[in-house]
Amino acid sequence: MTERGYRFTGAVAIVADGRAEVDGDKAQELVIRDGVVQSGAHGDEIEVDATGCVLTPGLVNAHHHLLQSAFRTLPGTRGVPMATWLPTMAAAYARVGVDAELAAAAASVGVAEGLLCGVTTVADHHLTWPAGADDVAIATAIADAAGALGGRLVFVRGAARDDPQAAAAGAEAIAAAWSADGEAAGLAQDGMLQLAVGPAGVHSDPRETFELMGEVAARHGLRRRTQANEQVDVDIARERYGLRPIDLLDEWGWLAPDVTLAHLCAVTDAEIARLAAAGVSATHAPGCDVPMGWGVAPVADLLAAGLAVGLGTSGGGSNDAGHLLADARLAMQVSGLVGPALPARTVLALATEGSARGLGRDELGHLRVGAAADVCVWDVSGAADAGVADPVAGLLWASPGRRPRDVFVAGRPVVRAGTLLTADEHAVATRLRRTLAARVR
């Protein structure tokens, strides 16, 4: 059965992708139907008046830790070395207790926050697996939370100092459970749920974990993701192995086209060339790395070398927010500290199609015909945008903390007039608060 669809009219501009835009003066319309962008209208679509608005693809948050939405602004976690931050966060997880209930409550908050900020797809690198935890229950609770809210989820079964065999077995169990309905474990037929795997990094996980997780990925056609060249990552790799993280990842079989590396703050020109030659993609996370003092990835150099570069917020334990457009603004502003300054359109492309490419999702992050119908409607008619000569660049330069007016995922409205349609935002927040309160008495 076909859906009636939506027709967006009157937009100031339509950002189809990082290379093509349509000026609203040309009376261009955007039509979505049956979950995809169409080449023209049928005539019975529901009209969405986008006068005074810019249309963009839904934002793709390529690196998040949704669990950390329950652990924001903790004492002792702001502006500290990673060697201090990691055990402080681990102690907080142990004190509260991580299980399916908490994971679902935290994920609901993180996904809802993201949708309200224009994030239609989020990659959740889940790294906390207490001994005896039910991997399938935790993963499924997170997936169900995202699905109920109408957001796309890429769930990354991670590992952080876990037993290598147990980590691989957990990833295998999730893959088996999620493919039980006849669909491949890697990506659901409707495109709303994807599975990937990835250890936290060489600072926490040994070669065996990387190799066993890689074998699970190969068996099930999953993408691989990990973190590299953060502050502690480089130090521990040198102290423990006498090598740098990129050297280790190469030795361990994790420099390949199906691998995405988050952070990459401290990479040399030679390492960038190696990553490009291997077909690796990257994820920039300035909203985590910059305020914590952990570094700035040389994004311009990564792009110039030919890497696909996406954008992620990382988690609430270091960023405290899941507002990807705000982090895009930050990425743009600090880029000149480590190379050529990045234009607003380039950074917007990181937050959309660049992120999607790192997930292996060619249908996401753009509004070309046939793309997934994930659309953000940004109102640029208010005081914050008055006097802005370039409304597309103004999405990042003007109005810090900007939120979209409307958000559509897979052709369905999930946010209208700034209000979440798929759940009561305050009820979602109250659930997490009560879950935490019941555990810290």
PDB file of C-alpha atoms in Angstrom, residues 38-297:
ATOM      1  CA  GLN A  38      10.540  11.269  -5.408  1.00  0.00           C
ATOM      2  CA  SER A  39      11.243  12.905  -8.753  1.00  0.00           C
ATOM      3  CA  GLY A  40       7.853  14.610  -8.886  1.00  0.00           C
ATOM      4  CA  ALA A  41       4.458  14.955  -7.230  1.00  0.00           C
ATOM      5  CA  HIS A  42       1.471  12.666  -7.739  1.00  0.00           C
ATOM      6  CA  GLY A  43      -0.933  15.435  -6.840  1.00  0.00           C
ATOM      7  CA  ASP A  44      -2.387  14.034  -3.634  1.00  0.00           C
ATOM      8  CA  GLU A  45       0.532  14.699  -1.297  1.00  0.00           C
ATOM      9  CA  ILE A  46       0.051  16.566   1.968  1.00  0.00           C
ATOM     10  CA  GLU A  47       1.576  20.008   1.546  1.00  0.00           C
ATOM     11  CA  VAL A  48       4.146  21.221   4.048  1.00  0.00           C
ATOM     12  CA  ASP A  49       4.565  24.990   3.874  1.00  0.00           C
ATOM     13  CA  ALA A  50       8.312  25.564   4.146  1.00  0.00           C
ATOM     14  CA  THR A  51       8.202  29.306   3.506  1.00  0.00           C
ATOM     15  CA  GLY A  52      11.112  30.956   5.280  1.00  0.00           C
ATOM     16  CA  CYS A  53      12.825  27.603   5.838  1.00  0.00           C
ATOM     17  CA  VAL A  54      15.862  25.692   4.617  1.00  0.00           C
ATOM     18  CA  LEU A  55      15.453  21.971   3.917  1.00  0.00           C
ATOM     19  CA  THR A  56      18.334  19.596   4.592  1.00  0.00           C
ATOM     20  CA  PRO A  57      18.767  15.854   4.836  1.00  0.00           C
ATOM     21  CA  GLY A  58      18.320  14.410   8.299  1.00  0.00           C
ATOM     22  CA  LEU A  59      21.517  14.670  10.300  1.00  0.00           C
ATOM     23  CA  VAL A  60      23.501  11.467  10.885  1.00  0.00           C
ATOM     24  CA  ASN A  61      25.265  11.219  14.246  1.00  0.00           C
ATOM     25  CA  ALA A  62      28.037   8.787  13.408  1.00  0.00           C
ATOM     26  CA  HIS A  63      29.441   8.369  16.923  1.00  0.00           C
ATOM     27  CA  HIS A  64      27.460   8.445  20.174  1.00  0.00           C
ATOM     28  CA  HIS A  65      27.391   6.561  23.453  1.00  0.00           C
ATOM     29  CA  LEU A  66      23.686   6.697  24.295  1.00  0.00           C
ATOM     30  CA  LEU A  67      24.173   5.160  27.730  1.00  0.00           C
ATOM     31  CA  GLN A  68      26.118   8.250  28.766  1.00  0.00           C
ATOM     32  CA  SER A  69      22.932  10.302  28.468  1.00  0.00           C
ATOM     33  CA  ALA A  70      22.390   9.067  32.043  1.00  0.00           C
ATOM     34  CA  PHE A  71      25.834  10.272  33.191  1.00  0.00           C
ATOM     35  CA  ARG A  72      26.219  13.930  32.236  1.00  0.00           C
ATOM     36  CA  THR A  73      28.265  16.577  34.079  1.00  0.00           C
ATOM     37  CA  LEU A  74      29.453  14.104  36.699  1.00  0.00           C
ATOM     38  CA  PRO A  75      31.923  15.599  39.197  1.00  0.00           C
ATOM     39  CA  GLY A  76      35.473  14.791  38.207  1.00  0.00           C
ATOM     40  CA  THR A  77      34.720  14.270  34.510  1.00  0.00           C
ATOM     41  CA  ARG A  78      35.081  17.736  33.053  1.00  0.00           C
ATOM     42  CA  GLY A  79      38.340  18.903  31.502  1.00  0.00           C
ATOM     43  CA  VAL A  80      40.409  16.037  32.900  1.00  0.00           C
ATOM     44  CA  PRO A  81      42.913  13.717  31.202  1.00  0.00           C
ATOM     45  CA  MET A  82      41.403  10.609  29.674  1.00  0.00           C
ATOM     46  CA  ALA A  83      43.389   8.488  32.108  1.00  0.00           C
ATOM     47  CA  THR A  84      41.327  10.130  34.875  1.00  0.00           C
ATOM     48  CA  TRP A  85      38.050  10.273  32.983  1.00  0.00           C
ATOM     49  CA  LEU A  86      37.863   6.587  32.060  1.00  0.00           C
ATOM     50  CA  PRO A  87      37.945   5.117  35.605  1.00  0.00           C
ATOM     51  CA  THR A  88      35.660   7.866  36.918  1.00  0.00           C
ATOM     52  CA  MET A  89      33.014   6.950  34.344  1.00  0.00           C
ATOM     53  CA  ALA A  90      33.517   3.224  34.974  1.00  0.00           C
ATOM     54  CA  ALA A  91      32.905   3.764  38.688  1.00  0.00           C
ATOM     55  CA  ALA A  92      29.682   5.620  37.911  1.00  0.00           C
ATOM     56  CA  TYR A  93      28.445   2.782  35.716  1.00  0.00           C
ATOM     57  CA  ALA A  94      29.202   0.242  38.449  1.00  0.00           C
ATOM     58  CA  ARG A  95      27.516   2.354  41.129  1.00  0.00           C
ATOM     59  CA  VAL A  96      24.260   2.662  39.190  1.00  0.00           C
ATOM     60  CA  GLY A  97      24.262  -0.752  37.517  1.00  0.00           C
ATOM     61  CA  VAL A  98      23.927  -1.131  33.756  1.00  0.00           C
ATOM     62  CA  ASP A  99      21.158  -3.391  32.509  1.00  0.00           C
ATOM     63  CA  ALA A 100      18.416  -3.387  29.887  1.00  0.00           C
ATOM     64  CA  GLU A 101      16.163  -1.087  31.927  1.00  0.00           C
ATOM     65  CA  LEU A 102      18.773   1.637  32.312  1.00  0.00           C
ATOM     66  CA  ALA A 103      20.037   1.227  28.763  1.00  0.00           C
ATOM     67  CA  ALA A 104      16.524   1.671  27.373  1.00  0.00           C
ATOM     68  CA  ALA A 105      15.790   4.727  29.500  1.00  0.00           C
ATOM     69  CA  ALA A 106      19.078   6.383  28.552  1.00  0.00           C
ATOM     70  CA  ALA A 107      18.673   5.512  24.871  1.00  0.00           C
ATOM     71  CA  SER A 108      15.153   6.965  24.823  1.00  0.00           C
ATOM     72  CA  VAL A 109      16.506  10.258  26.145  1.00  0.00           C
ATOM     73  CA  GLY A 110      19.411  10.285  23.708  1.00  0.00           C
ATOM     74  CA  VAL A 111      17.320   9.438  20.650  1.00  0.00           C
ATOM     75  CA  ALA A 112      14.566  11.890  21.602  1.00  0.00           C
ATOM     76  CA  GLU A 113      17.125  14.637  22.159  1.00  0.00           C
ATOM     77  CA  GLY A 114      18.671  13.847  18.796  1.00  0.00           C
ATOM     78  CA  LEU A 115      15.397  13.899  16.881  1.00  0.00           C
ATOM     79  CA  LEU A 116      14.500  17.247  18.404  1.00  0.00           C
ATOM     80  CA  CYS A 117      17.897  18.512  17.174  1.00  0.00           C
ATOM     81  CA  GLY A 118      17.483  17.095  13.654  1.00  0.00           C
ATOM     82  CA  VAL A 119      19.380  13.804  14.116  1.00  0.00           C
ATOM     83  CA  THR A 120      17.461  11.137  12.226  1.00  0.00           C
ATOM     84  CA  THR A 121      20.147   8.407  12.459  1.00  0.00           C
ATOM     85  CA  VAL A 122      22.407   7.728  15.432  1.00  0.00           C
ATOM     86  CA  ALA A 123      25.261   5.248  15.771  1.00  0.00           C
ATOM     87  CA  ASP A 124      25.409   4.030  19.365  1.00  0.00           C
ATOM     88  CA  HIS A 125      28.796   2.570  20.334  1.00  0.00           C
ATOM     89  CA  HIS A 126      27.746   0.639  23.442  1.00  0.00           C
ATOM     90  CA  LEU A 127      30.831  -0.266  25.461  1.00  0.00           C
ATOM     91  CA  THR A 128      29.557  -1.187  28.928  1.00  0.00           C
ATOM     92  CA  TRP A 129      28.744  -4.879  29.463  1.00  0.00           C
ATOM     93  CA  PRO A 130      28.797  -5.924  33.139  1.00  0.00           C
ATOM     94  CA  ALA A 131      29.726  -9.516  33.895  1.00  0.00           C
ATOM     95  CA  GLY A 132      26.720 -11.745  33.385  1.00  0.00           C
ATOM     96  CA  ALA A 133      24.801  -9.114  31.436  1.00  0.00           C
ATOM     97  CA  ASP A 134      22.245 -10.277  28.892  1.00  0.00           C
ATOM     98  CA  ASP A 135      23.705  -8.865  25.686  1.00  0.00           C
ATOM     99  CA  VAL A 136      20.653  -9.531  23.568  1.00  0.00           C
ATOM    100  CA  ALA A 137      18.322  -7.989  26.146  1.00  0.00           C
ATOM    101  CA  ILE A 138      20.389  -4.801  26.421  1.00  0.00           C
ATOM    102  CA  ALA A 139      20.836  -4.422  22.667  1.00  0.00           C
ATOM    103  CA  THR A 140      17.178  -5.137  21.951  1.00  0.00           C
ATOM    104  CA  ALA A 141      16.016  -2.708  24.647  1.00  0.00           C
ATOM    105  CA  ILE A 142      18.067   0.050  23.011  1.00  0.00           C
ATOM    106  CA  ALA A 143      16.798  -0.875  19.545  1.00  0.00           C
ATOM    107  CA  ASP A 144      13.192  -0.927  20.757  1.00  0.00           C
ATOM    108  CA  ALA A 145      13.625   2.477  22.409  1.00  0.00           C
ATOM    109  CA  ALA A 146      14.886   4.028  19.184  1.00  0.00           C
ATOM    110  CA  GLY A 147      12.221   2.303  17.114  1.00  0.00           C
ATOM    111  CA  ALA A 148       9.412   3.511  19.354  1.00  0.00           C
ATOM    112  CA  LEU A 149      10.555   7.093  18.862  1.00  0.00           C
ATOM    113  CA  GLY A 150      10.890   6.734  15.100  1.00  0.00           C
ATOM    114  CA  GLY A 151      14.658   7.212  14.846  1.00  0.00           C
ATOM    115  CA  ARG A 152      17.137   5.144  12.868  1.00  0.00           C
ATOM    116  CA  LEU A 153      19.678   3.286  14.999  1.00  0.00           C
ATOM    117  CA  VAL A 154      23.064   1.805  14.209  1.00  0.00           C
ATOM    118  CA  PHE A 155      23.862  -0.321  17.239  1.00  0.00           C
ATOM    119  CA  VAL A 156      27.573  -1.003  17.680  1.00  0.00           C
ATOM    120  CA  ARG A 157      28.257  -3.962  19.966  1.00  0.00           C
ATOM    121  CA  GLY A 158      31.408  -2.651  21.548  1.00  0.00           C
ATOM    122  CA  ALA A 159      33.903  -3.896  24.097  1.00  0.00           C
ATOM    123  CA  ALA A 160      36.026  -2.171  26.706  1.00  0.00           C
ATOM    124  CA  ARG A 161      38.408  -4.327  28.718  1.00  0.00           C
ATOM    125  CA  ASP A 162      35.997  -7.263  28.306  1.00  0.00           C
ATOM    126  CA  ASP A 163      37.047 -10.875  27.942  1.00  0.00           C
ATOM    127  CA  PRO A 164      37.666 -11.276  24.193  1.00  0.00           C
ATOM    128  CA  GLN A 165      35.748 -14.530  23.909  1.00  0.00           C
ATOM    129  CA  ALA A 166      32.787 -13.137  25.840  1.00  0.00           C
ATOM    130  CA  ALA A 167      32.715  -9.968  23.732  1.00  0.00           C
ATOM    131  CA  ALA A 168      32.694 -11.941  20.497  1.00  0.00           C
ATOM    132  CA  ALA A 169      30.044 -14.312  21.837  1.00  0.00           C
ATOM    133  CA  GLY A 170      27.856 -11.365  22.780  1.00  0.00           C
ATOM    134  CA  ALA A 171      28.151  -9.855  19.307  1.00  0.00           C
ATOM    135  CA  GLU A 172      27.389 -13.254  17.777  1.00  0.00           C
ATOM    136  CA  ALA A 173      24.300 -13.660  19.974  1.00  0.00           C
ATOM    137  CA  ILE A 174      22.915 -10.262  18.967  1.00  0.00           C
ATOM    138  CA  ALA A 175      23.552 -10.980  15.290  1.00  0.00           C
ATOM    139  CA  ALA A 176      21.771 -14.319  15.575  1.00  0.00           C
ATOM    140  CA  ALA A 177      18.812 -12.825  17.440  1.00  0.00           C
ATOM    141  CA  TRP A 178      18.369  -9.953  15.028  1.00  0.00           C
ATOM    142  CA  SER A 179      18.516 -12.126  11.945  1.00  0.00           C
ATOM    143  CA  ALA A 180      15.945 -14.618  13.255  1.00  0.00           C
ATOM    144  CA  ASP A 181      13.146 -13.111  11.164  1.00  0.00           C
ATOM    145  CA  GLY A 182      14.928 -13.872   7.924  1.00  0.00           C
ATOM    146  CA  GLU A 183      16.598 -10.493   7.555  1.00  0.00           C
ATOM    147  CA  ALA A 184      20.362 -10.109   7.478  1.00  0.00           C
ATOM    148  CA  ALA A 185      21.800  -9.080  10.824  1.00  0.00           C
ATOM    149  CA  GLY A 186      23.630  -6.111   9.355  1.00  0.00           C
ATOM    150  CA  LEU A 187      20.664  -4.049   8.219  1.00  0.00           C
ATOM    151  CA  ALA A 188      16.914  -4.465   8.615  1.00  0.00           C
ATOM    152  CA  GLN A 189      14.865  -4.376   5.428  1.00  0.00           C
ATOM    153  CA  ASP A 190      13.210  -1.101   6.405  1.00  0.00           C
ATOM    154  CA  GLY A 191      16.594   0.498   7.078  1.00  0.00           C
ATOM    155  CA  MET A 192      15.680   1.511  10.619  1.00  0.00           C
ATOM    156  CA  LEU A 193      18.099  -0.792  12.467  1.00  0.00           C
ATOM    157  CA  GLN A 194      21.692  -1.720  11.679  1.00  0.00           C
ATOM    158  CA  LEU A 195      24.230  -3.772  13.614  1.00  0.00           C
ATOM    159  CA  ALA A 196      27.980  -3.175  13.720  1.00  0.00           C
ATOM    160  CA  VAL A 197      30.825  -4.225  16.020  1.00  0.00           C
ATOM    161  CA  GLY A 198      33.855  -2.527  17.503  1.00  0.00           C
ATOM    162  CA  PRO A 199      36.182  -2.536  20.508  1.00  0.00           C
ATOM    163  CA  ALA A 200      36.715   0.771  22.283  1.00  0.00           C
ATOM    164  CA  GLY A 201      40.301   1.041  21.090  1.00  0.00           C
ATOM    165  CA  VAL A 202      43.803  -0.354  21.429  1.00  0.00           C
ATOM    166  CA  HIS A 203      44.091   1.396  24.800  1.00  0.00           C
ATOM    167  CA  SER A 204      41.504  -0.952  26.320  1.00  0.00           C
ATOM    168  CA  ASP A 205      41.262  -4.057  24.146  1.00  0.00           C
ATOM    169  CA  PRO A 206      43.903  -6.589  23.047  1.00  0.00           C
ATOM    170  CA  ARG A 207      44.578  -8.011  19.622  1.00  0.00           C
ATOM    171  CA  GLU A 208      42.374 -11.044  20.335  1.00  0.00           C
ATOM    172  CA  THR A 209      39.285  -8.877  20.842  1.00  0.00           C
ATOM    173  CA  PHE A 210      39.846  -7.062  17.566  1.00  0.00           C
ATOM    174  CA  GLU A 211      40.425 -10.312  15.695  1.00  0.00           C
ATOM    175  CA  LEU A 212      37.425 -12.143  17.162  1.00  0.00           C
ATOM    176  CA  MET A 213      35.103  -9.170  16.624  1.00  0.00           C
ATOM    177  CA  GLY A 214      36.406  -8.958  13.089  1.00  0.00           C
ATOM    178  CA  GLU A 215      35.476 -12.590  12.531  1.00  0.00           C
ATOM    179  CA  VAL A 216      31.911 -11.917  13.718  1.00  0.00           C
ATOM    180  CA  ALA A 217      31.717  -8.968  11.335  1.00  0.00           C
ATOM    181  CA  ALA A 218      32.945 -11.077   8.435  1.00  0.00           C
ATOM    182  CA  ARG A 219      30.434 -13.864   9.134  1.00  0.00           C
ATOM    183  CA  HIS A 220      27.468 -11.516   9.251  1.00  0.00           C
ATOM    184  CA  GLY A 221      28.477  -8.753   6.858  1.00  0.00           C
ATOM    185  CA  LEU A 222      28.738  -6.137   9.605  1.00  0.00           C
ATOM    186  CA  ARG A 223      30.687  -2.914   9.538  1.00  0.00           C
ATOM    187  CA  ARG A 224      33.460  -2.353  12.067  1.00  0.00           C
ATOM    188  CA  ARG A 225      34.029   0.767  14.148  1.00  0.00           C
ATOM    189  CA  THR A 226      36.538   1.744  16.792  1.00  0.00           C
ATOM    190  CA  GLN A 227      38.219   4.777  18.330  1.00  0.00           C
ATOM    191  CA  ALA A 228      41.787   5.786  17.607  1.00  0.00           C
ATOM    192  CA  ASN A 229      44.397   8.452  18.334  1.00  0.00           C
ATOM    193  CA  GLU A 230      42.742  10.080  21.270  1.00  0.00           C
ATOM    194  CA  GLN A 231      44.933  11.305  24.101  1.00  0.00           C
ATOM    195  CA  VAL A 232      45.173   8.076  26.109  1.00  0.00           C
ATOM    196  CA  ASP A 233      45.109   5.869  23.029  1.00  0.00           C
ATOM    197  CA  VAL A 234      48.444   7.124  21.717  1.00  0.00           C
ATOM    198  CA  ASP A 235      50.126   7.039  25.126  1.00  0.00           C
ATOM    199  CA  ILE A 236      49.059   3.508  26.038  1.00  0.00           C
ATOM    200  CA  ALA A 237      49.863   2.115  22.596  1.00  0.00           C
ATOM    201  CA  ARG A 238      53.394   3.465  22.901  1.00  0.00           C
ATOM    202  CA  GLU A 239      53.878   2.273  26.484  1.00  0.00           C
ATOM    203  CA  ARG A 240      52.297  -1.174  26.059  1.00  0.00           C
ATOM    204  CA  TYR A 241      53.292  -2.095  22.518  1.00  0.00           C
ATOM    205  CA  GLY A 242      55.989   0.368  21.469  1.00  0.00           C
ATOM    206  CA  LEU A 243      53.823   1.372  18.518  1.00  0.00           C
ATOM    207  CA  ARG A 244      51.197   3.924  17.586  1.00  0.00           C
ATOM    208  CA  PRO A 245      47.484   3.027  17.345  1.00  0.00           C
ATOM    209  CA  ILE A 246      47.409   3.073  13.539  1.00  0.00           C
ATOM    210  CA  ASP A 247      50.333   0.622  13.456  1.00  0.00           C
ATOM    211  CA  LEU A 248      48.473  -1.749  15.754  1.00  0.00           C
ATOM    212  CA  LEU A 249      45.201  -1.508  13.869  1.00  0.00           C
ATOM    213  CA  ASP A 250      47.072  -2.318  10.675  1.00  0.00           C
ATOM    214  CA  GLU A 251      48.737  -5.358  12.248  1.00  0.00           C
ATOM    215  CA  TRP A 252      45.421  -6.518  13.710  1.00  0.00           C
ATOM    216  CA  GLY A 253      43.526  -6.320  10.414  1.00  0.00           C
ATOM    217  CA  TRP A 254      41.533  -3.196  11.209  1.00  0.00           C
ATOM    218  CA  LEU A 255      42.593  -0.907   8.390  1.00  0.00           C
ATOM    219  CA  ALA A 256      40.045  -1.763   5.701  1.00  0.00           C
ATOM    220  CA  PRO A 257      37.137  -0.194   3.778  1.00  0.00           C
ATOM    221  CA  ASP A 258      34.558  -1.554   6.245  1.00  0.00           C
ATOM    222  CA  VAL A 259      36.242   0.193   9.202  1.00  0.00           C
ATOM    223  CA  THR A 260      35.468   3.640  10.603  1.00  0.00           C
ATOM    224  CA  LEU A 261      37.787   5.283  13.133  1.00  0.00           C
ATOM    225  CA  ALA A 262      36.418   7.900  15.515  1.00  0.00           C
ATOM    226  CA  HIS A 263      38.379  10.876  16.892  1.00  0.00           C
ATOM    227  CA  LEU A 264      41.786  10.703  15.103  1.00  0.00           C
ATOM    228  CA  CYS A 265      43.039  13.762  16.959  1.00  0.00           C
ATOM    229  CA  ALA A 266      46.745  12.964  16.788  1.00  0.00           C
ATOM    230  CA  VAL A 267      47.506  11.589  13.337  1.00  0.00           C
ATOM    231  CA  THR A 268      50.552  12.270  11.208  1.00  0.00           C
ATOM    232  CA  ASP A 269      50.575  12.980   7.493  1.00  0.00           C
ATOM    233  CA  ALA A 270      52.005   9.510   6.884  1.00  0.00           C
ATOM    234  CA  GLU A 271      49.227   7.916   8.936  1.00  0.00           C
ATOM    235  CA  ILE A 272      46.582   9.852   7.035  1.00  0.00           C
ATOM    236  CA  ALA A 273      48.024   8.518   3.784  1.00  0.00           C
ATOM    237  CA  ARG A 274      47.868   4.969   5.170  1.00  0.00           C
ATOM    238  CA  LEU A 275      44.238   5.395   6.198  1.00  0.00           C
ATOM    239  CA  ALA A 276      43.323   6.755   2.789  1.00  0.00           C
ATOM    240  CA  ALA A 277      45.111   3.925   0.979  1.00  0.00           C
ATOM    241  CA  ALA A 278      43.257   1.376   3.113  1.00  0.00           C
ATOM    242  CA  GLY A 279      39.859   2.937   2.389  1.00  0.00           C
ATOM    243  CA  VAL A 280      39.160   3.636   6.064  1.00  0.00           C
ATOM    244  CA  SER A 281      36.557   6.285   6.937  1.00  0.00           C
ATOM    245  CA  ALA A 282      36.721   8.706   9.864  1.00  0.00           C
ATOM    246  CA  THR A 283      34.411  10.345  12.384  1.00  0.00           C
ATOM    247  CA  HIS A 284      35.195  13.736  13.895  1.00  0.00           C
ATOM    248  CA  ALA A 285      33.907  14.383  17.436  1.00  0.00           C
ATOM    249  CA  PRO A 286      34.859  17.952  18.395  1.00  0.00           C
ATOM    250  CA  GLY A 287      32.084  18.342  20.970  1.00  0.00           C
ATOM    251  CA  CYS A 288      33.880  15.713  23.018  1.00  0.00           C
ATOM    252  CA  ASP A 289      37.531  16.281  22.178  1.00  0.00           C
ATOM    253  CA  VAL A 290      37.706  20.075  22.235  1.00  0.00           C
ATOM    254  CA  PRO A 291      36.120  20.939  25.607  1.00  0.00           C
ATOM    255  CA  MET A 292      37.943  18.045  27.279  1.00  0.00           C
ATOM    256  CA  GLY A 293      41.263  19.263  25.869  1.00  0.00           C
ATOM    257  CA  TRP A 294      41.926  15.972  24.071  1.00  0.00           C
ATOM    258  CA  GLY A 295      42.758  17.478  20.682  1.00  0.00           C
ATOM    259  CA  VAL A 296      41.311  18.409  17.296  1.00  0.00           C
ATOM    260  CA  ALA A 297      41.248  16.083  14.309  1.00  0.00           C
TER     261      ALA A 297
END
